[in-house]
mmCIF file of C-alpha atoms in Angstrom:
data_model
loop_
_atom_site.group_PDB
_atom_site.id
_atom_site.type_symbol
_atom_site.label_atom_id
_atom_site.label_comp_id
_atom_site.label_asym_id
_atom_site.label_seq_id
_atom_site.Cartn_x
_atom_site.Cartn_y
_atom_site.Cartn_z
ATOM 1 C CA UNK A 26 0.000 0.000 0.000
ATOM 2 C CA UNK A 27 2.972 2.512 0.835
ATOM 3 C CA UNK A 28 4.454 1.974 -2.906
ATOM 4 C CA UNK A 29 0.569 2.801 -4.536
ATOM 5 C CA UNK A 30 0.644 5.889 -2.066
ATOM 6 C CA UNK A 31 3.508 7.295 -2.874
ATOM 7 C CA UNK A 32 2.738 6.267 -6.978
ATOM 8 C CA UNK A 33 -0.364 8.910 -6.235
ATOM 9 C CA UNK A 34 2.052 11.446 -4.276
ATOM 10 C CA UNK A 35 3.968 11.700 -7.046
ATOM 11 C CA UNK A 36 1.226 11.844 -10.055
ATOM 12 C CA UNK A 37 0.118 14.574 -8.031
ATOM 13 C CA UNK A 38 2.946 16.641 -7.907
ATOM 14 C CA UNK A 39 3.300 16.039 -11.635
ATOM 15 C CA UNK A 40 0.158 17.661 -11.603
ATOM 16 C CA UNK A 41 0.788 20.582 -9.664
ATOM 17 C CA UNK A 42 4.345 20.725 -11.851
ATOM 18 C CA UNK A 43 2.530 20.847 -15.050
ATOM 19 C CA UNK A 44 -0.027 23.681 -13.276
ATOM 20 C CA UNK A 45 2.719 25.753 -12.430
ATOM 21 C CA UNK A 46 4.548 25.424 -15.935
ATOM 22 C CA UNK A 47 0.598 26.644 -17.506
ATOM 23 C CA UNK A 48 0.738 29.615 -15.195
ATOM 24 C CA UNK A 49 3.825 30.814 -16.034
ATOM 25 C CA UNK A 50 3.638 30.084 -19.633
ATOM 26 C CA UNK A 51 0.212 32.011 -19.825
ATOM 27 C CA UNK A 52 1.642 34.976 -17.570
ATOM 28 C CA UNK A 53 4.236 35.590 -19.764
ATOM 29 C CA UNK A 54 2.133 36.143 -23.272
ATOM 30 C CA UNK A 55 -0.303 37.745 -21.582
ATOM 31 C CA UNK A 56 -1.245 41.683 -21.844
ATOM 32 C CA UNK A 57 -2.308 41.531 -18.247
ATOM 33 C CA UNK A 58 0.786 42.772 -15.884
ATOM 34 C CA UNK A 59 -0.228 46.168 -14.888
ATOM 35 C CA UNK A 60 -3.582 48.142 -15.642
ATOM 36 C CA UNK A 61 -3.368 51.803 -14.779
ATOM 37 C CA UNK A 62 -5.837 54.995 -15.064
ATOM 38 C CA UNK A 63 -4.159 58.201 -17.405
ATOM 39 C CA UNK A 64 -5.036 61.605 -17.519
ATOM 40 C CA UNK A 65 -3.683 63.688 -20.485
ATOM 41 C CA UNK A 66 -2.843 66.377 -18.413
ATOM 42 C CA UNK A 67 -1.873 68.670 -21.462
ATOM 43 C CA UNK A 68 -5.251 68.548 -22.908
ATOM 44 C CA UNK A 69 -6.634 69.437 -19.499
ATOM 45 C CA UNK A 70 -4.581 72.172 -19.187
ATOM 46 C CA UNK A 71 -5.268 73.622 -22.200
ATOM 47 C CA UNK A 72 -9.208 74.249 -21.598
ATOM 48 C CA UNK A 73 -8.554 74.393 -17.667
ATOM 49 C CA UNK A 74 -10.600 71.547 -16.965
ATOM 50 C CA UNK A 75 -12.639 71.594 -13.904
ATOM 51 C CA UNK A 76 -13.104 68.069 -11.728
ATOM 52 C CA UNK A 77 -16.214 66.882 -13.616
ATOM 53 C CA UNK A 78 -14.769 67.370 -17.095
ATOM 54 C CA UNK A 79 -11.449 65.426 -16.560
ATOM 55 C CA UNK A 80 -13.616 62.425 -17.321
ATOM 56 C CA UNK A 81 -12.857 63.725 -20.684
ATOM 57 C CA UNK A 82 -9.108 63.591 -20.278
ATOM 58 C CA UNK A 83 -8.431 60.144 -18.881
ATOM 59 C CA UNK A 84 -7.682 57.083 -20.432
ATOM 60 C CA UNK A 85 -6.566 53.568 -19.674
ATOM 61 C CA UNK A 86 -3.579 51.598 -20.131
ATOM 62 C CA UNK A 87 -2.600 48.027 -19.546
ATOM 63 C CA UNK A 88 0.461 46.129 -20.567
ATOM 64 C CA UNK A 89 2.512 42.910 -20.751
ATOM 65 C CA UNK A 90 6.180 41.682 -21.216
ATOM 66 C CA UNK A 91 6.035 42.283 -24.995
ATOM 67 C CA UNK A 92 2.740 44.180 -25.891
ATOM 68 C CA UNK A 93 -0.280 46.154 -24.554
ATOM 69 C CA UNK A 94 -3.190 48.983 -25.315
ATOM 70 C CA UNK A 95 -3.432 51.939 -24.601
ATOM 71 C CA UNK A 96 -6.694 54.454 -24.371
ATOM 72 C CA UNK A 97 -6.139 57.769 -24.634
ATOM 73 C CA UNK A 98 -8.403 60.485 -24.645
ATOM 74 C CA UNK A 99 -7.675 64.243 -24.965
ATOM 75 C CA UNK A 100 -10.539 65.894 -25.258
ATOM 76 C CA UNK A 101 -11.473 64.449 -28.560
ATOM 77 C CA UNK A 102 -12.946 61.040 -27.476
ATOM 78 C CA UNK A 103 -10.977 57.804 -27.630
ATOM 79 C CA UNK A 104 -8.399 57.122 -29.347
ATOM 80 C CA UNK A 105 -6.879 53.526 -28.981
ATOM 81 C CA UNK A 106 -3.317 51.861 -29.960
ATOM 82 C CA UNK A 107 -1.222 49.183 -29.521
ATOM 83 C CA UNK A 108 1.572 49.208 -27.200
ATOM 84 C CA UNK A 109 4.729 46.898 -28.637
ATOM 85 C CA UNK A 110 7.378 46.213 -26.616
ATOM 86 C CA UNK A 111 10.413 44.909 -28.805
ATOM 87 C CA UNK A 112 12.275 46.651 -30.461
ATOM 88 C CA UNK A 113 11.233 50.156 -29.931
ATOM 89 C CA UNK A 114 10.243 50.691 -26.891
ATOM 90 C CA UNK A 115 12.134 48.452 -24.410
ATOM 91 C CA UNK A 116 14.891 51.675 -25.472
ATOM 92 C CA UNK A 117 12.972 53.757 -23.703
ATOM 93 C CA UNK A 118 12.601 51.747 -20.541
ATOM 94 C CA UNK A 119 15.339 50.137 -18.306
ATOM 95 C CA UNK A 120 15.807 47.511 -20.602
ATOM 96 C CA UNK A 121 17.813 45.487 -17.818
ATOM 97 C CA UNK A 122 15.005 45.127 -15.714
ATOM 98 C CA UNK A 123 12.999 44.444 -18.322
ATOM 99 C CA UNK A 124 14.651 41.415 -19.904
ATOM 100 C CA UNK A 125 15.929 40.163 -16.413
ATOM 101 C CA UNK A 126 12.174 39.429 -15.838
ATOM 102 C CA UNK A 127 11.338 37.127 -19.014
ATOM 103 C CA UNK A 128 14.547 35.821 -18.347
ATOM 104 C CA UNK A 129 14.285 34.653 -15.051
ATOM 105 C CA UNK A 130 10.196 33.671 -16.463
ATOM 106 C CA UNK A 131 12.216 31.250 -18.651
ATOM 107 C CA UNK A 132 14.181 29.802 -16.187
ATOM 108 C CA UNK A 133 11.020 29.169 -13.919
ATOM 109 C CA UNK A 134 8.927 27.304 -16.754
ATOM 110 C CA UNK A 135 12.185 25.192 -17.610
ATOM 111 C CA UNK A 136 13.070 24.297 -14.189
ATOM 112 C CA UNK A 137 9.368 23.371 -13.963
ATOM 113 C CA UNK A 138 9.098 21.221 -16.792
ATOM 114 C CA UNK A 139 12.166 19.434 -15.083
ATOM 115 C CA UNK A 140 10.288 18.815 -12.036
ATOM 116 C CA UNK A 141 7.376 17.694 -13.647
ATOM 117 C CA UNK A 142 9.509 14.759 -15.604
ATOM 118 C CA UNK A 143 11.368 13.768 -12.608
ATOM 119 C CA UNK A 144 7.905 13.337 -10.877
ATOM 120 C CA UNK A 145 6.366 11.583 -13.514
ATOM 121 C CA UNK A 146 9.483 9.161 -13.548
ATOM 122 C CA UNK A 147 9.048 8.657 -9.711
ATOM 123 C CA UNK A 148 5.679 7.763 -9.883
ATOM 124 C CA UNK A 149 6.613 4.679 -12.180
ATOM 125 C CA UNK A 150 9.978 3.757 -11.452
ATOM 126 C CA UNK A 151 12.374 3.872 -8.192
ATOM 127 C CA UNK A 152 15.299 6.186 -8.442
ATOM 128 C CA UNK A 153 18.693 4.256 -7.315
ATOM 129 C CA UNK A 154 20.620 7.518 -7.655
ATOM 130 C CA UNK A 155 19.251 10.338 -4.420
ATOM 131 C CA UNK A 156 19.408 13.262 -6.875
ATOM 132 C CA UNK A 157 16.610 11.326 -9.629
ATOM 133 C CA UNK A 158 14.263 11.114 -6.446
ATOM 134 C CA UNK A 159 13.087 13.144 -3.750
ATOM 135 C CA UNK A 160 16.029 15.408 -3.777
ATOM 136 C CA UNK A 161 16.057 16.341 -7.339
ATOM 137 C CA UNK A 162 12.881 17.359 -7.257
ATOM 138 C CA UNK A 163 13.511 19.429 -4.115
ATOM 139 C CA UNK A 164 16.125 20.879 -5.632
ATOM 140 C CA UNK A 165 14.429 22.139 -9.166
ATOM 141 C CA UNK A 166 10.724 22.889 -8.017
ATOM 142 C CA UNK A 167 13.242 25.370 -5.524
ATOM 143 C CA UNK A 168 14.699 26.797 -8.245
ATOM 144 C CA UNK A 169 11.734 27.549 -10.321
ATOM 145 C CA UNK A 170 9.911 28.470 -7.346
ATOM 146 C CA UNK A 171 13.067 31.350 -6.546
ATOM 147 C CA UNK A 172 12.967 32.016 -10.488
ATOM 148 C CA UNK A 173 9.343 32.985 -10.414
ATOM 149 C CA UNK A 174 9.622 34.701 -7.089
ATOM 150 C CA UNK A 175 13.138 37.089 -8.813
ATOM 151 C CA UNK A 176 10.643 37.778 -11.371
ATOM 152 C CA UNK A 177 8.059 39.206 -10.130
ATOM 153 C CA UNK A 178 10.825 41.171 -7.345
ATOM 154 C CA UNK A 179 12.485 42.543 -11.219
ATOM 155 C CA UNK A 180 8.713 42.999 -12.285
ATOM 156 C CA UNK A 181 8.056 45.398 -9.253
ATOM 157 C CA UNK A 182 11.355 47.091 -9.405
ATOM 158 C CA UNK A 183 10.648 48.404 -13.110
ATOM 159 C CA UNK A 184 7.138 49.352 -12.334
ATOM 160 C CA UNK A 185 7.940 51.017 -9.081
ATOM 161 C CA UNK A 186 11.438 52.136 -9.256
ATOM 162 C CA UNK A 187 11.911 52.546 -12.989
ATOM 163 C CA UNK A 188 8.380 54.285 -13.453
ATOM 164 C CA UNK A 189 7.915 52.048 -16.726
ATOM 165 C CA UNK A 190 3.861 52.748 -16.933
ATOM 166 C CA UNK A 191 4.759 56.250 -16.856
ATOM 167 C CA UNK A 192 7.390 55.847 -19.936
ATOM 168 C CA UNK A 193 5.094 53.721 -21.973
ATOM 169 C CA UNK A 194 2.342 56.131 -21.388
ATOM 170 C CA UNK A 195 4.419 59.009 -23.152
ATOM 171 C CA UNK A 196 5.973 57.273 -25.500
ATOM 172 C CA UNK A 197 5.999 58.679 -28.922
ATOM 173 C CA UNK A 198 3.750 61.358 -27.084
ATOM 174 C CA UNK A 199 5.184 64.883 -28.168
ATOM 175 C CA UNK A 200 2.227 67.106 -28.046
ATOM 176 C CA UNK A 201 0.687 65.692 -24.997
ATOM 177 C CA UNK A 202 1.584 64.499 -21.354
ATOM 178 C CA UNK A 203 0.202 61.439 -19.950
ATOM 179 C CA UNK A 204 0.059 61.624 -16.048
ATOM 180 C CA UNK A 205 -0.467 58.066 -13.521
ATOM 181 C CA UNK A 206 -3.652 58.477 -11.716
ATOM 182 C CA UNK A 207 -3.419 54.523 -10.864
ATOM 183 C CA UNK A 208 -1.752 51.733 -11.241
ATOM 184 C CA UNK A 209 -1.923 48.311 -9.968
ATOM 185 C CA UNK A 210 -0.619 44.758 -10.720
ATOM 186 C CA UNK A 211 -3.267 42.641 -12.633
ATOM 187 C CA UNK A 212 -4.179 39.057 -13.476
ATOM 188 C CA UNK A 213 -0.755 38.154 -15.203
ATOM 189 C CA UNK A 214 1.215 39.325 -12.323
ATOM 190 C CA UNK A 215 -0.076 37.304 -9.343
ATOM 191 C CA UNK A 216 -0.679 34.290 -11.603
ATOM 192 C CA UNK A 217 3.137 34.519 -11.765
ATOM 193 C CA UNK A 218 3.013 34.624 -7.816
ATOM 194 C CA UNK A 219 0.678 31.942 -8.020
ATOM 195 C CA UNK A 220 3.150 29.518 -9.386
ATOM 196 C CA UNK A 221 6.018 30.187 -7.031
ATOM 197 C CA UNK A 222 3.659 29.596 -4.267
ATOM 198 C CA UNK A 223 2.283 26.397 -6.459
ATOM 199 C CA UNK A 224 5.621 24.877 -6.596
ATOM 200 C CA UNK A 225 5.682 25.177 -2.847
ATOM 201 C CA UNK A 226 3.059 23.041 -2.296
ATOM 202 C CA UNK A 227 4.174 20.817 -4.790
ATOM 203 C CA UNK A 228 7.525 20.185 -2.193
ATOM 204 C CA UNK A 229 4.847 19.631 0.764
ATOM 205 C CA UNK A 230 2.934 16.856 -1.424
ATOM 206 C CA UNK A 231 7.150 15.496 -2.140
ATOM 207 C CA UNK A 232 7.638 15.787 1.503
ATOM 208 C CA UNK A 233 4.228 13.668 2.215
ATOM 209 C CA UNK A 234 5.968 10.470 -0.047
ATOM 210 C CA UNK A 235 8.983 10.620 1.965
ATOM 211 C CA UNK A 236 6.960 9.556 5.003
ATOM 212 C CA UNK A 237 7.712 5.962 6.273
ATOM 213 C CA UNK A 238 4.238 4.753 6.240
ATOM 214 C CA UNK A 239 4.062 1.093 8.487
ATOM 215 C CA UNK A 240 4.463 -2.045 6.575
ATOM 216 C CA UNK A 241 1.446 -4.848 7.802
ATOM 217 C CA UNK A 242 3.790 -8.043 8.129
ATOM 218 C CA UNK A 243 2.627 -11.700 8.499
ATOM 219 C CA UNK A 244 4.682 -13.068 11.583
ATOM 220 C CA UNK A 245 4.790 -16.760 10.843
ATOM 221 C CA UNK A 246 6.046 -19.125 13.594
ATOM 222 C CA UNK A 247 8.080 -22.132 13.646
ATOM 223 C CA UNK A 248 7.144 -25.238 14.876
ATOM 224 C CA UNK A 249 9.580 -26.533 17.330
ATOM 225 C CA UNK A 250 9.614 -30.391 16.864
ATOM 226 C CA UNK A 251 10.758 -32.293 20.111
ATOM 227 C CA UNK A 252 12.436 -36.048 19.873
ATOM 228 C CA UNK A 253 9.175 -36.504 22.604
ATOM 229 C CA UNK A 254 6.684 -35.497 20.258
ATOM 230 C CA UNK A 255 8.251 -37.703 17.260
ATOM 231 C CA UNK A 256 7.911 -40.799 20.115
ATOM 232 C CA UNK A 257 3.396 -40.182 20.293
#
């Protein structure tokens, strides 16, 4: 029963492997990263707009690791565009920072594919060498897990340090100014925090089928033959 236990334990965290690899993979085509509110402060400027008519001047603007939209609105109604990354304008953002995070998103959906073979190979065979078991997949759910968490760390630098939503809201802008009313982290973001934690669970269900679980044995018992009983 312990061996068909720990068979399940380990389809499991193939499972939860092959989750985390999803999450990650989706997070990092998506256009979901940040979402923020704009105000084309120009265009208010210009007519001296009072609190109820800067509705007219403020737009919306999410973004990715590669592309995004962008809603502007200057007094004219809406005017939407896409927002590409590569080549242009990762030049005018800390391009560093910027790469460092689908670099590191990389890593974290290799390293999780890894895990996810070494647990399917658990669950049918038994490892003779320590780092094909347990241990190896300890050791590269860990690293994706750290690889997802540097990510999203790089991820918060650029938007926070670097002011990136505020660079890819002016970009190419030379008439008008595009001021942050908002910003937050959206959908793409945390599911890229929900795979670091993800992989952590995926070491507790490991830990689980490293549990000596109590073998039911048969005691059988030996008849002791006597020269007396051979005699009756």
């Amino acid at each position: 029963m312990p061996n068909h236990l720990k068979k399940a334990l380990f389809s499991i965290a193939a499972i939860v492997s092959f989750v985390s690899t999803i999450l990650l993979t989706v997070a990092l085509g998506s256009t979901r990263w940040v979402t923020a509110s704009i105000l084309c402060k120009t265009g208010a400027d210009i007519v001296n707009a009072t609190d109820p008519e800067m509705v007219k001047f403020m737009g919306q603007l999410y973004y990715g690791l590669f592309q995004g939209r962008k809603i502007r609105h200057c007094g004219l109604g809406g005017r939407c565009s896409k927002i590409t990354i590569f080549p242009q304008l990762v030049k005018t953002l800390n391009a560093a920072v910027h790469i460092l995070v689908i670099f590191f998103i990389c890593l974290a959906i290799t390293f999780s594919v890894v895990s996810f073979g070494f647990c399917i190979y658990n669950a049918v065979k038994i490892p003779y060498q320590a780092i094909k078991g347990p241990m190896g997949i300890y050791l590269w759910t860990s690293i994706a897990s750290l690889c997802g968490l540097f990510a999203t760390v790089c991820f918060i630098s650029a938007v926070r340090l670097h002011r990136h939503t505020e660079r890819i809201a002016n970009f190419h802008e030379h008439v008008f100014k595009f001021i942050i009313l908002q910003e937050y982290f959206d959908t793409s973001f945390w599911l890229c925090v929900a795979s670091a934690v993800v992989h952590v669970a995926n070491m507790l269900v490991v830990s689980i089928s490293g549990v000596h679980f109590p073998k039911l044995k048969t005691k059988t018992e030996e008849a002791n033959v006597t020269p007396e009983d051979l005699m009756y």
